[in-house]
Tab-separated table of C-alpha atoms and ligand atoms in Angstrom:
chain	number	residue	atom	x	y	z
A	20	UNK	CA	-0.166	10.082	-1.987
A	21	UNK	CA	2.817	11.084	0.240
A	22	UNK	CA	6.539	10.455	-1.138
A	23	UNK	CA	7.795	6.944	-0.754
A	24	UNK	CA	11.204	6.970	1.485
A	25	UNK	CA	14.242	5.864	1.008
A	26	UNK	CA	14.931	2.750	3.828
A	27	UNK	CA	18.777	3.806	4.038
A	28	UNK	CA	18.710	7.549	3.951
A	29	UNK	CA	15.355	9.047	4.208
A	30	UNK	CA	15.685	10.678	0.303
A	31	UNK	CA	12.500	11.268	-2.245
A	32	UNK	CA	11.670	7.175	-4.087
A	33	UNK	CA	11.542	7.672	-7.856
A	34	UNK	CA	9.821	5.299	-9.436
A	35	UNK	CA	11.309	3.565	-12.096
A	36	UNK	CA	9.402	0.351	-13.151
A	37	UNK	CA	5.910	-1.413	-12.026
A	38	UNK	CA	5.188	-5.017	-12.990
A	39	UNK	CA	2.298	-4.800	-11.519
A	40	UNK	CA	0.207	-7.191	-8.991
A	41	UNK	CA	2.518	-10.274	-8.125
A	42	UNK	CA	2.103	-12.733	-5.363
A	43	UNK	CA	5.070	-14.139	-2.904
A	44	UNK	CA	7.541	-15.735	-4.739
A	45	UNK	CA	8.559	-18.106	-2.715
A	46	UNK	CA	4.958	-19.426	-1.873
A	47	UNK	CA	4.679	-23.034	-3.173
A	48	UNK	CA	1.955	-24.649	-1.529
A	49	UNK	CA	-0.340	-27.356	-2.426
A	50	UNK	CA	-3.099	-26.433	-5.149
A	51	UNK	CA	-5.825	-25.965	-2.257
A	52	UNK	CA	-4.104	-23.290	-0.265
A	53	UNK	CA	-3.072	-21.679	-3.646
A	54	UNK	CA	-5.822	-18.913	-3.386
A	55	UNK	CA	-4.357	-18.267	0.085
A	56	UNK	CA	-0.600	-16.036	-1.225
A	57	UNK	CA	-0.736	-13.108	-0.648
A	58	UNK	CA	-0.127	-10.544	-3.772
A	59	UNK	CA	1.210	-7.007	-3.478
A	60	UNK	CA	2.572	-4.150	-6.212
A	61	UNK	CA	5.919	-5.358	-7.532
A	62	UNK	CA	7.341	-1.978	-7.994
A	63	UNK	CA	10.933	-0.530	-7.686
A	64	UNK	CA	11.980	3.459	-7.240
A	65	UNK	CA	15.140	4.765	-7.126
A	66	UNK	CA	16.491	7.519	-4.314
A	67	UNK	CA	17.152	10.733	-5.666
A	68	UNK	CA	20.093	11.173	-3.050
A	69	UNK	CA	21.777	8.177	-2.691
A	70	UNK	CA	20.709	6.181	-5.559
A	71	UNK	CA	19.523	3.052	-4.152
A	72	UNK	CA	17.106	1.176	-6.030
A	73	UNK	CA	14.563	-0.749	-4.267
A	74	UNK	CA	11.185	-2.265	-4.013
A	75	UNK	CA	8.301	0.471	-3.617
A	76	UNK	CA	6.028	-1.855	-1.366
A	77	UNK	CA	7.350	-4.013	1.729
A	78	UNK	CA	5.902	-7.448	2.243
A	79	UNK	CA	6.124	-8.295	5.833
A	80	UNK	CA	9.095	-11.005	6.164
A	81	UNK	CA	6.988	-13.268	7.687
A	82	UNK	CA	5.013	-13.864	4.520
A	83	UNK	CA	8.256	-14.359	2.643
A	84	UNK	CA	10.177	-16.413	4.792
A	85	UNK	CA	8.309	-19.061	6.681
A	86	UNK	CA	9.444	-21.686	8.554
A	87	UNK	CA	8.818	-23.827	5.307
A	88	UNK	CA	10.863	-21.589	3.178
A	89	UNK	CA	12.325	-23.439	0.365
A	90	UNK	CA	14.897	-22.267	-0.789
A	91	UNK	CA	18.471	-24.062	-0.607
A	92	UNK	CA	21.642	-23.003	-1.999
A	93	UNK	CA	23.092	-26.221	-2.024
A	94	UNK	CA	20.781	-27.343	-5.084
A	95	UNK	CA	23.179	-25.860	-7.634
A	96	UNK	CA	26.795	-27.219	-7.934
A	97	UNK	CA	28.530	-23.901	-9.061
A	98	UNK	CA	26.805	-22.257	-6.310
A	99	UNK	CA	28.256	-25.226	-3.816
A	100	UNK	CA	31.555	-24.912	-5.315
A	101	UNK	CA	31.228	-20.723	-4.863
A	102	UNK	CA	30.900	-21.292	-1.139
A	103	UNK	CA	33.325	-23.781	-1.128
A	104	UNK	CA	35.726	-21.710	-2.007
A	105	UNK	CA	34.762	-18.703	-0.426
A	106	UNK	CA	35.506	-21.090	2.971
A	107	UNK	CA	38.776	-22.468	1.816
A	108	UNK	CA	39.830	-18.813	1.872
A	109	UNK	CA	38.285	-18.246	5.296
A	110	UNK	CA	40.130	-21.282	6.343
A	111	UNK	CA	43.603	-20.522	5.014
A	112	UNK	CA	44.019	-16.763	5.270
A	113	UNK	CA	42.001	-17.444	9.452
A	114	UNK	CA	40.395	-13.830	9.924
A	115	UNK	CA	41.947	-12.804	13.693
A	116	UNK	CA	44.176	-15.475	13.741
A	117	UNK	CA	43.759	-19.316	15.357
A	118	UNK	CA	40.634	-18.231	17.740
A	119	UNK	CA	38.945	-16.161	15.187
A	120	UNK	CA	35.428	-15.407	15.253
A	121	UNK	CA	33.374	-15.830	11.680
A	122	UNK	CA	29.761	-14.826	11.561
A	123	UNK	CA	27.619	-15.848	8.794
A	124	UNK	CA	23.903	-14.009	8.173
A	125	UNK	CA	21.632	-15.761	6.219
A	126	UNK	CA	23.569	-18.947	6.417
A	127	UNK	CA	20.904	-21.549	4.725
A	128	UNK	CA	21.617	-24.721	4.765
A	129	UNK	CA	25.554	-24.394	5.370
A	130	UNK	CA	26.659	-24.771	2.437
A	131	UNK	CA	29.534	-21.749	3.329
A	132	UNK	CA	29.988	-22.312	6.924
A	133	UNK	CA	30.375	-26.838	6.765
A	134	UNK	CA	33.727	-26.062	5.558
A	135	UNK	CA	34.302	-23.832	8.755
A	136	UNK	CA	33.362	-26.320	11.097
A	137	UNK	CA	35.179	-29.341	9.558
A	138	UNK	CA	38.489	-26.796	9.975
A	139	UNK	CA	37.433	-26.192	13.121
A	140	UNK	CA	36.831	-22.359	12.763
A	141	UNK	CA	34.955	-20.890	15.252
A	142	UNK	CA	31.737	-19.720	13.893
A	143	UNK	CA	27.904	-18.909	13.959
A	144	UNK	CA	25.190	-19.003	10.782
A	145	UNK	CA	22.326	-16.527	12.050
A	146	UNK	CA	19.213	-17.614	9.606
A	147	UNK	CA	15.699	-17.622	10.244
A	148	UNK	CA	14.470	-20.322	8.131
A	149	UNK	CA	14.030	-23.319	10.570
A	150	UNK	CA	14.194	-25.923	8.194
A	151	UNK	CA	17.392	-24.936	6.543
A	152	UNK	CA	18.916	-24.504	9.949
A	153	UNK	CA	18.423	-28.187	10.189
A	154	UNK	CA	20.272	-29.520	7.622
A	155	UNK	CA	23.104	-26.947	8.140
A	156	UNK	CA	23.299	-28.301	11.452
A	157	UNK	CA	23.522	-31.951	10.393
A	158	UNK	CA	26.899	-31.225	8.856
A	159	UNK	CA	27.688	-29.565	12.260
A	160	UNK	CA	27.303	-26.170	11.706
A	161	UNK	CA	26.720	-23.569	14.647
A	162	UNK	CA	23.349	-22.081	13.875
A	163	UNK	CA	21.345	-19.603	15.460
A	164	UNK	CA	17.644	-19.749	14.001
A	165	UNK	CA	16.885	-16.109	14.071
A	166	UNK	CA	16.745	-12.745	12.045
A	167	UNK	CA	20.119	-10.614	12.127
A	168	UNK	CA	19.432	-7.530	14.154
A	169	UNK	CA	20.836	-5.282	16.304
A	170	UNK	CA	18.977	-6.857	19.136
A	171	UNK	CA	20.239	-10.259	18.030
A	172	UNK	CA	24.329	-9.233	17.124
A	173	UNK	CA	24.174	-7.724	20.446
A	174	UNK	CA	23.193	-11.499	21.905
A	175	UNK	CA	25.610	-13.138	19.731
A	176	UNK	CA	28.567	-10.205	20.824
A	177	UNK	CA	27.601	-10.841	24.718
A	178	UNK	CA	28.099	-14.871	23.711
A	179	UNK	CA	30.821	-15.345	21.455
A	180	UNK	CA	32.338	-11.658	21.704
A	181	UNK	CA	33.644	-9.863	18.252
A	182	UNK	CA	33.788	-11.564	15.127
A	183	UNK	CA	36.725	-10.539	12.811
A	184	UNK	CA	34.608	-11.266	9.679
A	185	UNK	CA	31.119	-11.258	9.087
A	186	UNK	CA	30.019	-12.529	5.636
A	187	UNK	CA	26.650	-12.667	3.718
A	188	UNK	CA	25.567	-13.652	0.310
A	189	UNK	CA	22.065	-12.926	-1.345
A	190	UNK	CA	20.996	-11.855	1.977
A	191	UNK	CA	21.246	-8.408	2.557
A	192	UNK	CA	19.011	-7.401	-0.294
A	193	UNK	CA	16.218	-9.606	1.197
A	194	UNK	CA	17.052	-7.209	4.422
A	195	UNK	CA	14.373	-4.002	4.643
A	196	UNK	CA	15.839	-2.532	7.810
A	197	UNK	CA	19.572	-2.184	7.319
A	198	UNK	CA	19.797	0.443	9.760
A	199	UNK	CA	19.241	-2.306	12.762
A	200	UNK	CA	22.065	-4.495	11.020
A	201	UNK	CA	24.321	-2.087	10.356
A	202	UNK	CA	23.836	-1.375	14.170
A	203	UNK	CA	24.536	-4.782	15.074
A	204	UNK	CA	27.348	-5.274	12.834
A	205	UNK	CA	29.014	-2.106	14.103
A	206	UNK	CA	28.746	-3.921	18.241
A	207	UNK	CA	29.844	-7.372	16.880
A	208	UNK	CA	32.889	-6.760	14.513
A	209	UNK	CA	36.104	-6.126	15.621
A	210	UNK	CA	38.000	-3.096	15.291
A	211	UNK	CA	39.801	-3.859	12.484
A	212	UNK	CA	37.146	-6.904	11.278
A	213	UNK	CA	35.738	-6.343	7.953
A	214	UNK	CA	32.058	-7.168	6.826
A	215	UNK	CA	32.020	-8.831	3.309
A	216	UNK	CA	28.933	-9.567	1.171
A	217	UNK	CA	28.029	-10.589	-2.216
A	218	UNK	CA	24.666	-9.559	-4.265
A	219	UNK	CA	23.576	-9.296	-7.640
A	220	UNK	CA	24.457	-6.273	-9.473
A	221	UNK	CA	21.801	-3.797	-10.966
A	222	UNK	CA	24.684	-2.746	-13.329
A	223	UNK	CA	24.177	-6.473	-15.031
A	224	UNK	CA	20.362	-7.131	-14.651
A	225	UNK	CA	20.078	-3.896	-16.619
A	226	UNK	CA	22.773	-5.019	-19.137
A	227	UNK	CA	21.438	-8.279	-19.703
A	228	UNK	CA	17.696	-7.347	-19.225
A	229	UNK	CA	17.304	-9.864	-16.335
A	230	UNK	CA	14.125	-8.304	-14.737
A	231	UNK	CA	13.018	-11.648	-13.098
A	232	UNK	CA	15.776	-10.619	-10.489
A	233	UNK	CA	12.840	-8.493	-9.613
A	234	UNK	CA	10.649	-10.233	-7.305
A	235	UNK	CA	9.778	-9.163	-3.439
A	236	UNK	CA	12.904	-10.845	-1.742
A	237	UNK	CA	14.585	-8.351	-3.424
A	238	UNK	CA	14.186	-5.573	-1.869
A	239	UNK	CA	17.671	-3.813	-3.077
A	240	UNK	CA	19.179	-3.431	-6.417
A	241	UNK	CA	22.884	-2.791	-5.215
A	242	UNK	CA	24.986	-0.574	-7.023
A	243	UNK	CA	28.827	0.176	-6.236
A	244	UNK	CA	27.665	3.902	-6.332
A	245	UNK	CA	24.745	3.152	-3.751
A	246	UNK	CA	26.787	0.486	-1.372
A	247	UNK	CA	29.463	3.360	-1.526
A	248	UNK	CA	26.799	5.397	-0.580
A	249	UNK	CA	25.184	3.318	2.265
A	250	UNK	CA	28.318	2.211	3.692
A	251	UNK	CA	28.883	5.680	4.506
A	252	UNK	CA	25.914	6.723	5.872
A	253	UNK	CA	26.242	4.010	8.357
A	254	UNK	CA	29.298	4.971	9.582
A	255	UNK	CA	31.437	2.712	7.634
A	256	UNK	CA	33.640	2.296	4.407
A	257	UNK	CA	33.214	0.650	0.861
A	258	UNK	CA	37.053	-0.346	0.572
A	259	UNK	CA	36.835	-3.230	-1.680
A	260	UNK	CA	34.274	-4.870	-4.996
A	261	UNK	CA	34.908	-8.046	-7.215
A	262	UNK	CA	32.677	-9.051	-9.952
A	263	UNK	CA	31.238	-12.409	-9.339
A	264	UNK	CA	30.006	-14.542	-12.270
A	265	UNK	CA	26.628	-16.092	-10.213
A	266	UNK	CA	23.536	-15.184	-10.495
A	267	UNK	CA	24.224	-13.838	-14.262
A	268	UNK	CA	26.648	-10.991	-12.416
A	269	UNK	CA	27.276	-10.252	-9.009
A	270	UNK	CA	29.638	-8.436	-6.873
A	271	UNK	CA	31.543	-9.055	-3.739
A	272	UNK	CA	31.312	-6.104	-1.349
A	273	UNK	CA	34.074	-5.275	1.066
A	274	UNK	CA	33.205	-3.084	4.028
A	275	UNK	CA	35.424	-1.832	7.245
A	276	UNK	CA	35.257	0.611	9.409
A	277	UNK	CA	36.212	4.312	8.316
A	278	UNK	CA	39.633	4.805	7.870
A	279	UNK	CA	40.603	1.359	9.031
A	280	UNK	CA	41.617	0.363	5.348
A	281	UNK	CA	42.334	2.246	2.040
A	282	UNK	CA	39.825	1.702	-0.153
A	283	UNK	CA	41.427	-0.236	-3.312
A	284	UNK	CA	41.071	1.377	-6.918
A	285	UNK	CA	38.387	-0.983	-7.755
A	286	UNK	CA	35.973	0.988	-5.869
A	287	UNK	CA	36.656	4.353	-8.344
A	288	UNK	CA	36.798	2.114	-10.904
A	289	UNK	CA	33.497	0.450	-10.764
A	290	UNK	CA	31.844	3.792	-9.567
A	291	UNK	CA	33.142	5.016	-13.182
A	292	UNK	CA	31.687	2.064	-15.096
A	293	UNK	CA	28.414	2.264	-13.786
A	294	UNK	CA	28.385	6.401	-14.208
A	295	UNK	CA	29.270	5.079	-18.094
A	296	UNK	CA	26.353	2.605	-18.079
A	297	UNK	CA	24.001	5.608	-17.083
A	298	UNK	CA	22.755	3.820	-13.821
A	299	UNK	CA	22.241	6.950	-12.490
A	300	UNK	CA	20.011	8.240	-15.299
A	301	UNK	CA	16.259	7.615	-16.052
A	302	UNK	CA	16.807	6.495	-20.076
A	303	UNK	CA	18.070	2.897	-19.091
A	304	UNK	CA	15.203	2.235	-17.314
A	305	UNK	CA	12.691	3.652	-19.942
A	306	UNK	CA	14.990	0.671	-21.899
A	307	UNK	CA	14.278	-1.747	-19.538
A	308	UNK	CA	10.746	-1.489	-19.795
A	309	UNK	CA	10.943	-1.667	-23.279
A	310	UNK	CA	12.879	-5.201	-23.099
A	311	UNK	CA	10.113	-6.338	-20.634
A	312	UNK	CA	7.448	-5.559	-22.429
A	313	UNK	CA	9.036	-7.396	-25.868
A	314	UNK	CA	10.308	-10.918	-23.534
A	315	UNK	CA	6.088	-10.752	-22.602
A	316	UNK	CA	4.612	-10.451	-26.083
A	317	UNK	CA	7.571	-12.708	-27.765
A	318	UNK	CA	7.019	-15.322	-24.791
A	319	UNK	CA	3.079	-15.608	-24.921
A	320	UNK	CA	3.509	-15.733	-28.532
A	321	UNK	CA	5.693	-18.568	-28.618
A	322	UNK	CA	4.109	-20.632	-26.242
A	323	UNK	CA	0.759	-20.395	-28.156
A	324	UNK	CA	2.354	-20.913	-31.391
A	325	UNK	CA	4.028	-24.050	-29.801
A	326	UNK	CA	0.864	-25.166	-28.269
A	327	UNK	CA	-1.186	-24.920	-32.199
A	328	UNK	CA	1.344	-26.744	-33.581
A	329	UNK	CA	0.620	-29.668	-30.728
A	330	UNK	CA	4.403	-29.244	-29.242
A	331	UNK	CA	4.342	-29.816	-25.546
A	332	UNK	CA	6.070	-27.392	-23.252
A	333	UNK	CA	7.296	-27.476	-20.023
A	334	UNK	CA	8.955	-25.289	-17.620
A	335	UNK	CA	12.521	-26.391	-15.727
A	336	UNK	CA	13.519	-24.865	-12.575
A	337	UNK	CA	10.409	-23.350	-10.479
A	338	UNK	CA	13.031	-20.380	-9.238
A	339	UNK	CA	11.882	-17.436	-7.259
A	340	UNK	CA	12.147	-15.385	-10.234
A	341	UNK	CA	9.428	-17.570	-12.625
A	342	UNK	CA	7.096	-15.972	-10.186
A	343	UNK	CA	7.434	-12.624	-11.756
A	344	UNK	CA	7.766	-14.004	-14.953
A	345	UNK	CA	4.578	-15.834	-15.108
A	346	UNK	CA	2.754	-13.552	-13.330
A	347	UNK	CA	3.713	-10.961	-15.631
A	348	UNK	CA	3.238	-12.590	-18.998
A	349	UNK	CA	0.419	-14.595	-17.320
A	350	UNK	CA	1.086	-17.689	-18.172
A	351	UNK	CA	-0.586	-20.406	-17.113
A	352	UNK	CA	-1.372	-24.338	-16.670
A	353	UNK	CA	-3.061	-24.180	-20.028
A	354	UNK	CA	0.275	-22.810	-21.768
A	355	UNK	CA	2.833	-24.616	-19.055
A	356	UNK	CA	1.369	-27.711	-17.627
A	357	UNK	CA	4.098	-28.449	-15.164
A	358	UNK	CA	7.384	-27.233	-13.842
A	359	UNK	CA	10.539	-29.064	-13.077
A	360	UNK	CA	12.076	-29.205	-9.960
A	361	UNK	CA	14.751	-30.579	-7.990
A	362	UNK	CA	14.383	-29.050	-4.867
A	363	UNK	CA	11.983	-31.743	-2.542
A	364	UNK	CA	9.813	-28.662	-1.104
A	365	UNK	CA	8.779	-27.090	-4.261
A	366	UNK	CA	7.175	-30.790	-5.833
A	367	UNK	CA	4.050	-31.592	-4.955
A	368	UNK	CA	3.104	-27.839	-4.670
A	369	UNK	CA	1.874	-25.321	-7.310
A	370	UNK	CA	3.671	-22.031	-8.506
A	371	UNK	CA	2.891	-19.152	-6.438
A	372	UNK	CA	-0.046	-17.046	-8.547
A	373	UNK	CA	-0.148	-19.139	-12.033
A	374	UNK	CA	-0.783	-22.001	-9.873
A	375	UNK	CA	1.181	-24.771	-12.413
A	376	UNK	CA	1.730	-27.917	-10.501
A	377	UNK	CA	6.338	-28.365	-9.295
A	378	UNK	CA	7.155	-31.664	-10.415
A	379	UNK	CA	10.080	-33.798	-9.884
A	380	UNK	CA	13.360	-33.868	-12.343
A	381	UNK	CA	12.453	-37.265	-13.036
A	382	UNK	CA	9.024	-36.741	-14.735
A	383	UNK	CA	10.950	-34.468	-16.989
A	384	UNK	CA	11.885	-37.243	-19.180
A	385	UNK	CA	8.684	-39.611	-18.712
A	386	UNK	CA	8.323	-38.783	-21.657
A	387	UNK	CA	10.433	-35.759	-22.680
A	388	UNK	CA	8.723	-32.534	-23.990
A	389	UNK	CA	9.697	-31.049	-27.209
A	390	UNK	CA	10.589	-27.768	-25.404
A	391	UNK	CA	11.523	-26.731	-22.012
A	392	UNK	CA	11.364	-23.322	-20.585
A	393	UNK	CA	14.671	-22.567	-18.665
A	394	UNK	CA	13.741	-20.576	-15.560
A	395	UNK	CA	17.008	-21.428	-14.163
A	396	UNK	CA	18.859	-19.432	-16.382
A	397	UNK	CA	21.807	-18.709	-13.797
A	398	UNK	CA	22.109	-22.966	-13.894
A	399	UNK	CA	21.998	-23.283	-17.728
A	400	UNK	CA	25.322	-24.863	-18.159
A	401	UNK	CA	25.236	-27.219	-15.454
A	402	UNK	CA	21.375	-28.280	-16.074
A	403	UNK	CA	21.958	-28.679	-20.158
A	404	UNK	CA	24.702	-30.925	-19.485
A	405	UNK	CA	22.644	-32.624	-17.062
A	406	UNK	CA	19.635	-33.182	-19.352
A	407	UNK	CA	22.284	-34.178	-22.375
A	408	UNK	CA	20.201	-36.896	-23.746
A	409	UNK	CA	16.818	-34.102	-23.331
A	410	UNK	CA	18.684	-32.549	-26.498
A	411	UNK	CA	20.126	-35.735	-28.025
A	412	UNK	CA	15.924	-37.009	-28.057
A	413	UNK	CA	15.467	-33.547	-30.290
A	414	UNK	CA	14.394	-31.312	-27.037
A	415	UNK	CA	15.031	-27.461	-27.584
A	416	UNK	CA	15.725	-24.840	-24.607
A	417	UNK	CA	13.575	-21.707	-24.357
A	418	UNK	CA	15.509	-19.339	-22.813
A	419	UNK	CA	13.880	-15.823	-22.511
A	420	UNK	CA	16.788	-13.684	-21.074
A	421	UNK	CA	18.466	-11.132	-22.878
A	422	UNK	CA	15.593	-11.527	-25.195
A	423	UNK	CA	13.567	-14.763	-26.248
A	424	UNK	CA	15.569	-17.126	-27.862
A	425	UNK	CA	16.355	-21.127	-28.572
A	426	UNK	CA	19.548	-22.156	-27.168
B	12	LIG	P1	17.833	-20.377	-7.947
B	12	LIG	O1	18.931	-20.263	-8.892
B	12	LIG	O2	18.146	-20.542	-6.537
B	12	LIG	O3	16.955	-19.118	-8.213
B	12	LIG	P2	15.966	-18.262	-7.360
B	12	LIG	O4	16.831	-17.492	-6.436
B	12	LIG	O5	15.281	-17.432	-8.405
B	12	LIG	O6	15.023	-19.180	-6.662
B	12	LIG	O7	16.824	-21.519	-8.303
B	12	LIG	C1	17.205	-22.620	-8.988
B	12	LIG	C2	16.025	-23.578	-8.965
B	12	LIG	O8	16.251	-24.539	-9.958
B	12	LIG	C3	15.877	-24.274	-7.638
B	12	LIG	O9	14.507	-24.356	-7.294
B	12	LIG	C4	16.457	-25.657	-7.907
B	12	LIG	C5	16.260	-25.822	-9.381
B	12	LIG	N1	17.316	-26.613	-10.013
B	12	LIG	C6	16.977	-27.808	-10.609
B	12	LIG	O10	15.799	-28.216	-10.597
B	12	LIG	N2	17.970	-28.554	-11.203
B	12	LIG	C7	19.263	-28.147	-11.207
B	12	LIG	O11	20.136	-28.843	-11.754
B	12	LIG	C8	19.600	-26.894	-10.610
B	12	LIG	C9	21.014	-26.389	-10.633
B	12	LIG	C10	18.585	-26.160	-10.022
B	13	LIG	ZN1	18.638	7.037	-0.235
């Protein structure tokens, strides 16, 4: 079989870790079009020349994202009050002054960008999820329902000329061909504009074992090293990183054009940390494996244990990532008879490959379970305090990230 290729620089794909056959994440539909998702090989590789880790396979977007797509980053309060404040900033520090141009890709439902428009900032959310577009534009957001490409950034330059920031978060991993946006971010950003995203970081899914970050959307594993890396190739400059708590760790990219800005001594730093944490090696992901392999046979074990001692189970938080958790450990109906859901898409519909029905918050406490199975690890605070009286009735949280554990 030929070499698999790098999609920034062309370089030899190692690969690194396969969890096998897994079907579209984000495919919740009803139980009857269930045999319908498509599966692929859920495999990641890393470049032996610029050190980008990434999916092995490509699923064609338009099985990923359709016009249905579910997702919506307003569901979570820390991730609302993230945006938030990533727009106050916008707001006060005005990138290119009073008529300032802000460009948003992969703007969901608004939940950045609202807090644009109610300042009056001039701005655009490019997003190709039609339904998400909708509600963004309900709170009077400028949306463009379309994928960011050169083809498109070239539209949006000949419309609204250059935009002095362009910003993206969880986005750009979901993004095969970053050549085409780095092409249209180089013909819509100003001269001295800089391009500023946020993504999780491989440096903490290896740390903290979080390998249901691993699921088709994400196509990219950044690394400081490899956005260094990437930025360069493309003509441009890494000149700033921030850790980020969400997500369970991720960073904030800064990117201008070469030589426009120093880079800061983050950068070098970083770089270091991750050269420390042997990212560029091969032993952390022989590791990794490892960890997977013990959350699988710890898991299943529990669950069955649970289930012979007549303790009822049930799953909160049907998250993109429980796809490659179930599907790995396959579990099933018969160990997980429902999952938990807030999100008004998702209920109704089954989990993409285990096929266990979504169910509304509310049925999570008609009657409670004895356990619950936190999928939405990345919300535990906020959805523990939520469910309060879950652990005042005598309910226990499963929580299988670092390693299996009651919380
Ligand atoms: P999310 O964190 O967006 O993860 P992923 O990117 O893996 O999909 O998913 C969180 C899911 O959990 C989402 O479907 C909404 C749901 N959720 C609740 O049901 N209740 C809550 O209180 C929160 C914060 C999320
Ligand atoms: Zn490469």
């Amino acid at each position: 079989m030929a070499d698999k290729r790098c999609r920034i620089c062309g370089g030899i794909l190692r690969e690194v870790l396969d969890l096998g056959r897994q079907p579209v994440s984000n495919a919740f539909v009803r139980l009857e079009d269930a045999p319908k998702v498509p599966f692929f090989r859920l495999a990641i590789g890393r470049c032996d020349s610029c050190a980008m880790v990434q999916q092995l396979e490509t699923v064609p977007p338009n099985e990923m994202y359709r016009a249905d797509y579910p997702y919506r980053a307003s569901g979570s309060l820390m991730i609302r009050r993230h945006f938030e404040g990533v727009a106050r900033e916008i707001v006060e520090t005005r990138p290119g002054g009073e008529g300032g141009f802000v460009v948003e890709i992969g703007s969901n439902d608004g939940v950045m960008l609202k807090t644009l428009a109610a300042a009056g900032v001039r701005h655009l959310g490019v997003d190709p999820a039609a339904s998400a577009d909708d509600v963004a534009r309900e709170h009077g957001v400028n949306v463009r329902t379309d994928f960011f490409n050169a083809e498109t950034a070239a539209d949006v330059y000949a419309e609204y000329g250059h935009a002095n920031l362009i910003f993206s978060a969880n986005t750009f991993s979901h993004i095969s061909y970053l050549d085409s946006i780095f092409r249209g971010i180089d013909t819509l950003l100003a001269a001295d504009g800089l391009f500023v995203f946020e993504d999780r970081s491989l440096a903490d899914i290896l740390r903290h074992n979080y390998f249901d970050q691993i699921y088709d959307e994400h196509i990219y594993f950044f690394s400081v090293v490899s956005v260094k890396a990437m930025a360069a190739h493309f003509g441009f400059e890494l000149v700033d990183v921030e850790h980020l708590p969400l997500h369970g760790g991720s960073i904030r990219y800064t990117v201008a054009r070469k030589g426009v800005r120093e880079p800061s001594a983050a950068v070098a730093e970083f770089v270091a940390q991750e050269e420390a944490d042997g990212l560029l090696g091969s032993d952390v992901f022989v590791r990794f494996a490892a960890d997977i392999d013990r959350v699988k046979a710890d898991l299943v074990s529990l669950l069955r244990d649970l289930q012979a001692d007549g303790r009822r189970v049930v799953g909160y938080g049907a998250t993109s990532r429980s796809a490659t958790v179930l599907n790995y450990c396959g579990i099933g109906p018969d160990l997980l008879p429902m999952v938990c859901d807030s999100t008004a898409e998702k209920q109704g519909c089954v989990t993409p490959g285990s096929m266990i029905p979504v169910c509304p918050t509310a049925d999570f406490s008609n009657p409670y379970p004895d356990y619950a199975l936190l999928f939405a690890w990345n919300h535990a605070e906020e959805i523990m305090a939520k469910e309060q009286s879950f652990q005042d009735a005598g309910g226990k949280w499963i929580v299988y990230v670092p390693k299996v554990h009651i919380a």
